[in-house]
Tab-separated table of N, CA and C in Angstrom:
chain	number	residue	atom	x	y	z
M	17	MET	N	24.402	-15.058	-11.708
M	17	MET	CA	23.206	-15.803	-11.610
M	17	MET	C	22.007	-15.328	-11.722
M	18	CYS	N	22.213	-14.389	-10.525
M	18	CYS	CA	21.085	-13.842	-10.078
M	18	CYS	C	20.525	-12.215	-10.394
M	19	ASP	N	20.373	-12.225	-11.779
M	19	ASP	CA	20.534	-10.946	-12.711
M	19	ASP	C	19.042	-10.674	-13.253
M	20	PHE	N	18.691	-9.855	-12.418
M	20	PHE	CA	16.947	-9.375	-13.310
M	20	PHE	C	16.930	-8.456	-14.359
M	21	SER	N	16.259	-8.477	-15.061
M	21	SER	CA	16.017	-7.397	-16.520
M	21	SER	C	15.972	-6.312	-15.893
M	22	LEU	N	16.031	-5.326	-17.048
M	22	LEU	CA	16.300	-3.957	-17.018
M	22	LEU	C	14.728	-3.053	-16.450
M	23	SER	N	13.544	-4.282	-17.138
M	23	SER	CA	12.270	-3.811	-16.958
M	23	SER	C	11.754	-4.089	-15.696
M	24	THR	N	12.426	-5.090	-14.948
M	24	THR	CA	11.850	-5.527	-13.619
M	24	THR	C	12.874	-4.413	-12.703
M	25	TRP	N	14.037	-4.078	-13.083
M	25	TRP	CA	14.490	-2.926	-12.065
M	25	TRP	C	13.743	-1.549	-12.095
M	26	ILE	N	13.374	-1.125	-13.467
M	26	ILE	CA	12.173	-0.010	-13.502
M	26	ILE	C	11.285	-0.071	-12.771
M	27	LEU	N	10.661	-1.263	-12.925
M	27	LEU	CA	9.202	-1.651	-12.261
M	27	LEU	C	9.372	-1.764	-10.695
M	28	LEU	N	10.873	-1.962	-10.125
M	28	LEU	CA	10.968	-2.008	-8.992
M	28	LEU	C	10.916	-0.490	-8.025
M	29	PHE	N	11.791	0.286	-9.130
M	29	PHE	CA	11.950	1.822	-8.445
M	29	PHE	C	10.870	2.386	-8.857
M	30	LEU	N	9.719	2.298	-9.799
M	30	LEU	CA	8.446	2.700	-10.160
M	30	LEU	C	7.516	2.377	-8.638
M	31	PHE	N	7.770	1.186	-8.050
M	31	PHE	CA	6.893	0.799	-7.171
M	31	PHE	C	7.433	1.639	-5.882
M	32	VAL	N	8.879	1.479	-5.703
M	32	VAL	CA	9.519	2.155	-4.614
M	32	VAL	C	8.660	3.621	-4.400
M	33	ALA	N	8.538	4.095	-5.788
M	33	ALA	CA	8.516	5.489	-5.849
M	33	ALA	C	6.886	5.969	-5.081
M	34	VAL	N	5.874	4.840	-6.063
M	34	VAL	CA	4.746	4.907	-5.773
M	34	VAL	C	4.489	4.755	-4.076
M	35	ILE	N	4.988	4.108	-3.383
M	35	ILE	CA	5.235	3.438	-1.861
M	35	ILE	C	5.514	4.930	-1.228
M	36	ILE	N	6.619	5.449	-1.511
M	36	ILE	CA	6.925	6.479	-0.974
M	36	ILE	C	5.969	7.831	-0.897
M	37	ALA	N	5.618	7.762	-2.148
M	37	ALA	CA	4.392	9.223	-2.563
M	37	ALA	C	3.325	8.811	-1.927
M	38	ARG	N	3.048	7.630	-1.852
M	38	ARG	CA	1.634	7.288	-0.836
M	38	ARG	C	1.526	7.424	0.644
M	39	GLN	N	2.866	7.141	1.160
M	39	GLN	CA	3.183	7.250	2.699
M	39	GLN	C	3.353	8.967	2.810
M	40	PHE	N	3.877	9.338	2.146
M	40	PHE	CA	3.963	10.744	2.280
M	40	PHE	C	2.448	11.763	2.190
M	41	THR	N	1.692	11.076	1.623
M	41	THR	CA	0.394	11.914	1.154
M	41	THR	C	-0.288	11.757	2.506
M	42	TRP	N	-0.365	10.161	2.879
M	42	TRP	CA	-1.121	9.914	4.075
M	42	TRP	C	-0.401	10.500	5.440
M	43	MET	N	1.015	10.918	5.570
M	43	MET	CA	1.396	11.520	6.431
M	43	MET	C	0.945	13.071	6.465
M	44	LEU	N	0.699	13.899	5.173
M	44	LEU	CA	0.283	15.055	5.248
M	44	LEU	C	-0.902	15.194	5.565
M	45	LEU	N	-2.083	14.247	5.049
M	45	LEU	CA	-3.211	14.204	5.372
M	45	LEU	C	-3.780	14.068	6.340
M	46	LEU	N	-3.063	13.155	7.347
M	46	LEU	CA	-3.202	13.065	8.837
M	46	LEU	C	-2.871	14.188	9.841
M	47	ARG	N	-1.812	14.675	9.295
M	47	ARG	CA	-1.121	15.688	10.100
M	47	ARG	C	-2.188	16.893	10.241
M	48	LYS	N	-2.961	17.158	8.778
M	48	LYS	CA	-4.338	18.363	8.784
M	48	LYS	C	-5.315	17.965	9.668
M	49	ILE	N	-5.394	17.064	10.054
M	49	ILE	CA	-6.666	16.453	11.127
M	49	ILE	C	-6.304	17.037	12.391
M	50	ASP	N	-6.898	18.020	12.794
M	50	ASP	CA	-6.858	18.489	14.235
M	50	ASP	C	-8.258	18.990	14.730
M	51	CYS	N	-8.663	17.714	15.573
M	51	CYS	CA	-9.998	17.966	16.117
M	51	CYS	C	-10.070	19.016	17.138
M	52	LEU	N	-9.267	19.606	17.743
M	52	LEU	CA	-9.003	20.605	18.741
M	52	LEU	C	-9.466	21.998	17.959
M	53	LYS	N	-8.723	22.078	16.668
M	53	LYS	CA	-8.883	23.375	16.319
M	53	LYS	C	-9.826	23.549	14.912
M	54	MET	N	-10.631	22.121	14.468
M	54	MET	CA	-11.115	22.490	13.472
M	54	MET	C	-12.935	22.045	13.755
M	55	THR	N	-13.808	22.462	12.655
M	55	THR	CA	-14.870	22.347	13.072
M	55	THR	C	-15.131	21.054	12.914
M	56	VAL	N	-16.411	20.214	13.193
M	56	VAL	CA	-16.954	19.042	12.908
M	56	VAL	C	-16.985	18.823	11.546
M	57	ARG	N	-17.184	19.632	10.738
M	57	ARG	CA	-17.684	19.605	9.655
M	57	ARG	C	-16.181	19.263	8.693
M	58	GLU	N	-15.067	20.091	9.085
M	58	GLU	CA	-13.921	20.117	8.727
M	58	GLU	C	-13.135	18.929	8.632
M	59	VAL	N	-13.228	18.441	10.006
M	59	VAL	CA	-12.653	17.152	10.742
M	59	VAL	C	-13.513	15.940	9.625
M	60	CYS	N	-14.858	15.976	9.377
M	60	CYS	CA	-15.464	14.721	8.763
M	60	CYS	C	-14.990	15.041	6.895
M	61	LEU	N	-14.644	16.263	6.859
M	61	LEU	CA	-14.050	16.748	5.546
M	61	LEU	C	-13.072	15.657	5.289
M	62	ALA	N	-12.007	16.391	6.025
M	62	ALA	CA	-10.433	15.854	6.123
M	62	ALA	C	-10.396	14.361	6.304
M	63	GLU	N	-11.241	13.624	7.153
M	63	GLU	CA	-11.227	12.059	7.343
M	63	GLU	C	-11.776	11.788	6.182
M	64	SER	N	-12.693	12.244	5.337
M	64	SER	CA	-13.310	11.755	3.991
M	64	SER	C	-12.313	11.672	2.851
M	65	ARG	N	-11.382	12.648	2.657
M	65	ARG	CA	-9.898	12.744	2.115
M	65	ARG	C	-9.037	11.715	2.295
M	66	PHE	N	-8.964	11.889	3.602
M	66	PHE	CA	-7.867	10.435	4.056
M	66	PHE	C	-8.330	8.896	3.611
M	67	ARG	N	-9.669	8.900	3.600
M	67	ARG	CA	-10.238	7.502	3.664
M	67	ARG	C	-10.327	7.175	2.066
M	68	MET	N	-10.355	7.931	0.926
M	68	MET	CA	-10.371	8.053	-0.484
M	68	MET	C	-8.774	8.268	-0.797
M	69	SER	N	-8.238	8.851	-0.134
M	69	SER	CA	-6.610	8.410	-0.450
M	69	SER	C	-6.196	7.474	-0.051
M	70	PHE	N	-6.697	6.837	1.038
M	70	PHE	CA	-6.108	5.245	1.444
M	70	PHE	C	-6.517	4.185	0.487
M	71	LYS	N	-7.445	4.706	-0.203
M	71	LYS	CA	-8.167	3.485	-1.274
M	71	LYS	C	-7.518	3.633	-2.307
M	72	VAL	N	-7.207	5.185	-2.885
M	72	VAL	CA	-6.735	5.111	-4.441
M	72	VAL	C	-5.046	4.472	-3.981
M	73	GLY	N	-4.518	4.916	-2.703
M	73	GLY	CA	-3.254	4.453	-2.750
M	73	GLY	C	-2.672	3.235	-2.647
M	74	ILE	N	-4.079	2.376	-2.128
M	74	ILE	CA	-3.684	1.129	-1.983
M	74	ILE	C	-3.692	0.311	-3.364
M	75	ALA	N	-4.591	0.933	-3.893
M	75	ALA	CA	-5.198	0.486	-5.632
M	75	ALA	C	-4.164	0.929	-6.407
M	76	VAL	N	-3.527	1.855	-6.422
M	76	VAL	CA	-2.372	1.909	-7.225
M	76	VAL	C	-0.945	1.397	-6.494
M	77	SER	N	-0.662	1.041	-5.463
M	77	SER	CA	0.397	0.253	-5.189
M	77	SER	C	0.329	-1.187	-5.455
M	78	VAL	N	-1.125	-1.589	-5.422
M	78	VAL	CA	-1.490	-3.209	-5.955
M	78	VAL	C	-1.066	-3.300	-7.474
M	79	LEU	N	-1.625	-2.077	-8.198
M	79	LEU	CA	-1.620	-2.045	-9.514
M	79	LEU	C	0.098	-2.192	-9.988
M	80	CYS	N	0.774	-1.231	-9.325
M	80	CYS	CA	2.307	-1.471	-9.472
M	80	CYS	C	2.837	-2.435	-9.313
M	81	ALA	N	2.319	-3.364	-8.164
M	81	ALA	CA	2.877	-4.510	-7.490
M	81	ALA	C	2.757	-5.742	-8.548
M	82	VAL	N	1.638	-5.948	-9.255
M	82	VAL	CA	1.468	-7.174	-10.083
M	82	VAL	C	2.298	-7.102	-11.444
M	83	PRO	N	2.283	-5.855	-11.873
M	83	PRO	CA	3.486	-6.263	-13.217
M	83	PRO	C	5.095	-6.786	-12.660
M	84	LEU	N	5.356	-5.968	-11.640
M	84	LEU	CA	6.763	-6.469	-10.814
M	84	LEU	C	6.811	-7.795	-10.505
M	85	LEU	N	5.905	-8.181	-9.426
M	85	LEU	CA	5.879	-9.555	-9.067
M	85	LEU	C	5.902	-10.627	-10.607
M	86	ALA	N	5.075	-10.388	-11.597
M	86	ALA	CA	5.237	-11.077	-12.587
M	86	ALA	C	6.443	-10.841	-13.618
M	87	SER	N	6.801	-9.556	-13.588
M	87	SER	CA	8.403	-9.659	-13.935
M	87	SER	C	9.817	-10.060	-13.168
M	88	MET	N	9.407	-10.369	-12.067
M	88	MET	CA	10.506	-11.068	-11.116
M	88	MET	C	10.401	-12.345	-11.341
M	89	ILE	N	9.332	-12.820	-11.227
M	89	ILE	CA	8.959	-14.328	-11.262
M	89	ILE	C	9.264	-14.815	-12.818
M	90	TRP	N	8.922	-13.973	-13.894
M	90	TRP	CA	9.717	-14.794	-15.263
M	90	TRP	C	11.108	-14.318	-15.110
M	91	ASP	N	11.515	-13.696	-14.667
M	91	ASP	CA	13.276	-13.485	-14.622
M	91	ASP	C	13.535	-14.819	-13.793
M	92	MET	N	13.092	-15.106	-12.453
M	92	MET	CA	13.386	-16.012	-11.589
M	92	MET	C	13.055	-17.889	-12.286
M	93	SER	N	12.119	-17.961	-13.278
M	93	SER	CA	11.816	-19.044	-14.021
M	93	SER	C	12.788	-19.018	-15.179
M	94	GLN	N	13.883	-18.108	-15.629
M	94	GLN	CA	14.500	-18.113	-16.353
M	94	GLN	C	16.062	-18.628	-15.872
M	95	MET	N	16.139	-18.550	-14.331
M	95	MET	CA	17.396	-18.692	-13.798
M	95	MET	C	17.606	-20.330	-13.913
M	96	GLY	N	16.585	-21.089	-14.103
M	96	GLY	CA	16.998	-22.602	-14.084
M	96	GLY	C	16.868	-23.245	-12.701
M	97	ASP	N	16.662	-22.683	-11.470
M	97	ASP	CA	16.588	-23.300	-10.544
M	97	ASP	C	15.556	-23.167	-9.871
M	98	ARG	N	14.882	-24.509	-9.689
M	98	ARG	CA	13.688	-24.382	-9.246
M	98	ARG	C	12.898	-24.285	-8.003
M	99	TYR	N	14.250	-24.229	-6.873
M	99	TYR	CA	14.111	-23.640	-5.784
M	99	TYR	C	14.018	-22.251	-5.692
M	100	ILE	N	14.626	-21.272	-6.672
M	100	ILE	CA	14.424	-20.140	-6.540
M	100	ILE	C	12.788	-19.893	-7.021
M	101	LEU	N	12.236	-20.523	-7.548
M	101	LEU	CA	10.797	-20.307	-8.117
M	101	LEU	C	10.123	-20.518	-7.228
M	102	ILE	N	10.426	-21.539	-6.486
M	102	ILE	CA	9.323	-22.183	-5.503
M	102	ILE	C	9.376	-21.284	-4.131
M	103	GLY	N	10.366	-20.703	-3.989
M	103	GLY	CA	10.780	-19.623	-2.973
M	103	GLY	C	9.969	-18.579	-3.043
M	104	ALA	N	9.979	-18.170	-4.704
M	104	ALA	CA	9.187	-16.933	-5.350
M	104	ALA	C	7.699	-16.943	-5.108
M	105	TRP	N	7.260	-18.087	-5.139
M	105	TRP	CA	5.739	-18.237	-4.936
M	105	TRP	C	5.183	-18.464	-3.438
M	106	THR	N	6.506	-19.051	-2.614
M	106	THR	CA	5.939	-19.036	-1.625
M	106	THR	C	5.912	-17.847	-0.759
M	107	GLY	N	6.974	-17.075	-1.087
M	107	GLY	CA	6.976	-15.457	-0.607
M	107	GLY	C	5.862	-14.746	-1.021
M	108	LEU	N	5.233	-14.852	-2.163
M	108	LEU	CA	4.529	-14.354	-2.589
M	108	LEU	C	2.892	-14.574	-2.165
M	109	VAL	N	2.851	-15.802	-1.595
M	109	VAL	CA	1.680	-16.266	-0.793
M	109	VAL	C	1.784	-15.620	0.182
M	110	VAL	N	2.804	-15.979	1.079
M	110	VAL	CA	2.785	-15.540	2.458
M	110	VAL	C	2.697	-13.884	2.592
M	111	GLY	N	3.680	-13.246	1.604
M	111	GLY	CA	3.713	-11.498	1.427
M	111	GLY	C	2.262	-11.280	1.368
M	112	THR	N	1.400	-12.015	0.476
M	112	THR	CA	0.096	-11.340	0.267
M	112	THR	C	-0.956	-11.467	1.431
M	113	LEU	N	-1.111	-12.541	2.343
M	113	LEU	CA	-1.636	-13.148	3.406
M	113	LEU	C	-1.231	-11.874	4.486
M	114	ILE	N	0.022	-11.502	4.535
M	114	ILE	CA	0.506	-10.687	5.203
M	114	ILE	C	0.122	-8.978	5.094
M	115	GLY	N	-0.213	-9.153	3.632
M	115	GLY	CA	-0.276	-7.496	3.132
M	115	GLY	C	-2.109	-7.546	3.611
M	116	ILE	N	-2.944	-8.491	3.321
M	116	ILE	CA	-4.404	-8.395	3.412
M	116	ILE	C	-4.448	-8.196	4.995
M	117	ARG	N	-3.535	-8.772	5.857
M	117	ARG	CA	-3.878	-8.885	7.298
M	117	ARG	C	-3.430	-7.180	7.710
M	118	LEU	N	-2.394	-6.679	7.201
M	118	LEU	CA	-1.834	-5.136	7.415
M	118	LEU	C	-2.834	-4.175	6.940
M	119	PHE	N	-3.753	-4.613	5.654
M	119	PHE	CA	-4.743	-3.639	5.247
M	119	PHE	C	-5.900	-3.683	6.157
M	120	LEU	N	-6.307	-4.888	6.622
M	120	LEU	CA	-7.673	-4.798	7.281
M	120	LEU	C	-7.423	-4.110	8.688
M	121	LYS	N	-6.008	-4.308	9.068
M	121	LYS	CA	-5.690	-3.656	10.255
M	121	LYS	C	-5.752	-2.170	10.420
M	122	ALA	N	-5.336	-1.774	9.169
M	122	ALA	CA	-5.252	-0.292	9.106
M	122	ALA	C	-6.798	0.359	8.503
M	123	TRP	N	-7.294	-0.569	7.790
M	123	TRP	CA	-8.472	-0.209	7.522
M	123	TRP	C	-9.668	-0.052	8.699
M	124	SER	N	-9.375	-1.160	9.909
M	124	SER	CA	-10.203	-0.931	11.192
M	124	SER	C	-9.566	0.501	11.773
M	125	GLY	N	-8.488	0.930	11.667
M	125	GLY	CA	-8.212	2.348	12.422
M	125	GLY	C	-8.885	3.266	11.599
M	126	ILE	N	-8.928	3.204	10.440
M	126	ILE	CA	-9.692	4.242	9.790
M	126	ILE	C	-11.034	4.139	10.095
M	127	LYS	N	-11.734	3.311	10.409
M	127	LYS	CA	-13.452	3.282	10.879
M	127	LYS	C	-13.206	3.566	12.122
M	128	GLU	N	-12.248	3.468	12.972
M	128	GLU	CA	-12.480	4.212	14.444
M	128	GLU	C	-12.239	5.451	14.600
M	129	LEU	N	-11.402	6.057	13.369
M	129	LEU	CA	-11.323	7.472	13.314
M	129	LEU	C	-12.580	8.076	12.879
M	130	LYS	N	-13.208	7.569	11.729
M	130	LYS	CA	-14.929	8.065	11.893
M	130	LYS	C	-15.661	7.615	12.459
M	131	GLU	N	-15.584	6.640	13.489
M	131	GLU	CA	-16.624	6.492	14.464
M	131	GLU	C	-16.338	7.677	15.615
M	132	ALA	N	-15.041	7.722	16.074
M	132	ALA	CA	-14.800	9.089	17.022
M	132	ALA	C	-15.039	10.168	16.225
M	133	ILE	N	-15.274	10.705	14.813
M	133	ILE	CA	-15.280	11.783	14.751
M	133	ILE	C	-17.139	11.677	14.742
M	134	THR	N	-17.546	10.811	14.055
M	134	THR	CA	-19.452	10.987	14.457
M	134	THR	C	-19.542	11.106	15.815
M	135	ASP	N	-18.809	10.638	16.600
M	135	ASP	CA	-19.111	10.744	18.331
M	135	ASP	C	-19.310	12.445	18.420
M	136	LEU	N	-18.307	13.081	17.616
M	136	LEU	CA	-18.039	14.351	18.096
M	136	LEU	C	-19.414	15.061	17.742
M	137	GLN	N	-20.129	14.955	16.561
M	137	GLN	CA	-20.966	15.152	16.230
M	137	GLN	C	-22.411	14.976	17.125
């Protein structure tokens, strides 16, 4: 009854792979920032690379999520139960709001990092 199409599963695994790659990239970039061992210029460059990686990572994640969600909702609409579809749209709205909140919180953390580096100068 709740069987998703092959395209939905492929998009799901692609999305998970993108998220894992994004997180490892951010982890590696953050690990490289060491204010005690680096010059101010090096720290600024590392912070700039991380900020750009953050923006690109979020954009690529969203671009992978849109077709996944469209495919999942399409598959759910074919199941014939309107409550599944209502739940999917409700989850999409709630998930979007939570995602925006988390993005803004993370972005404020990046701004704080930038301000701390600016104070070093």
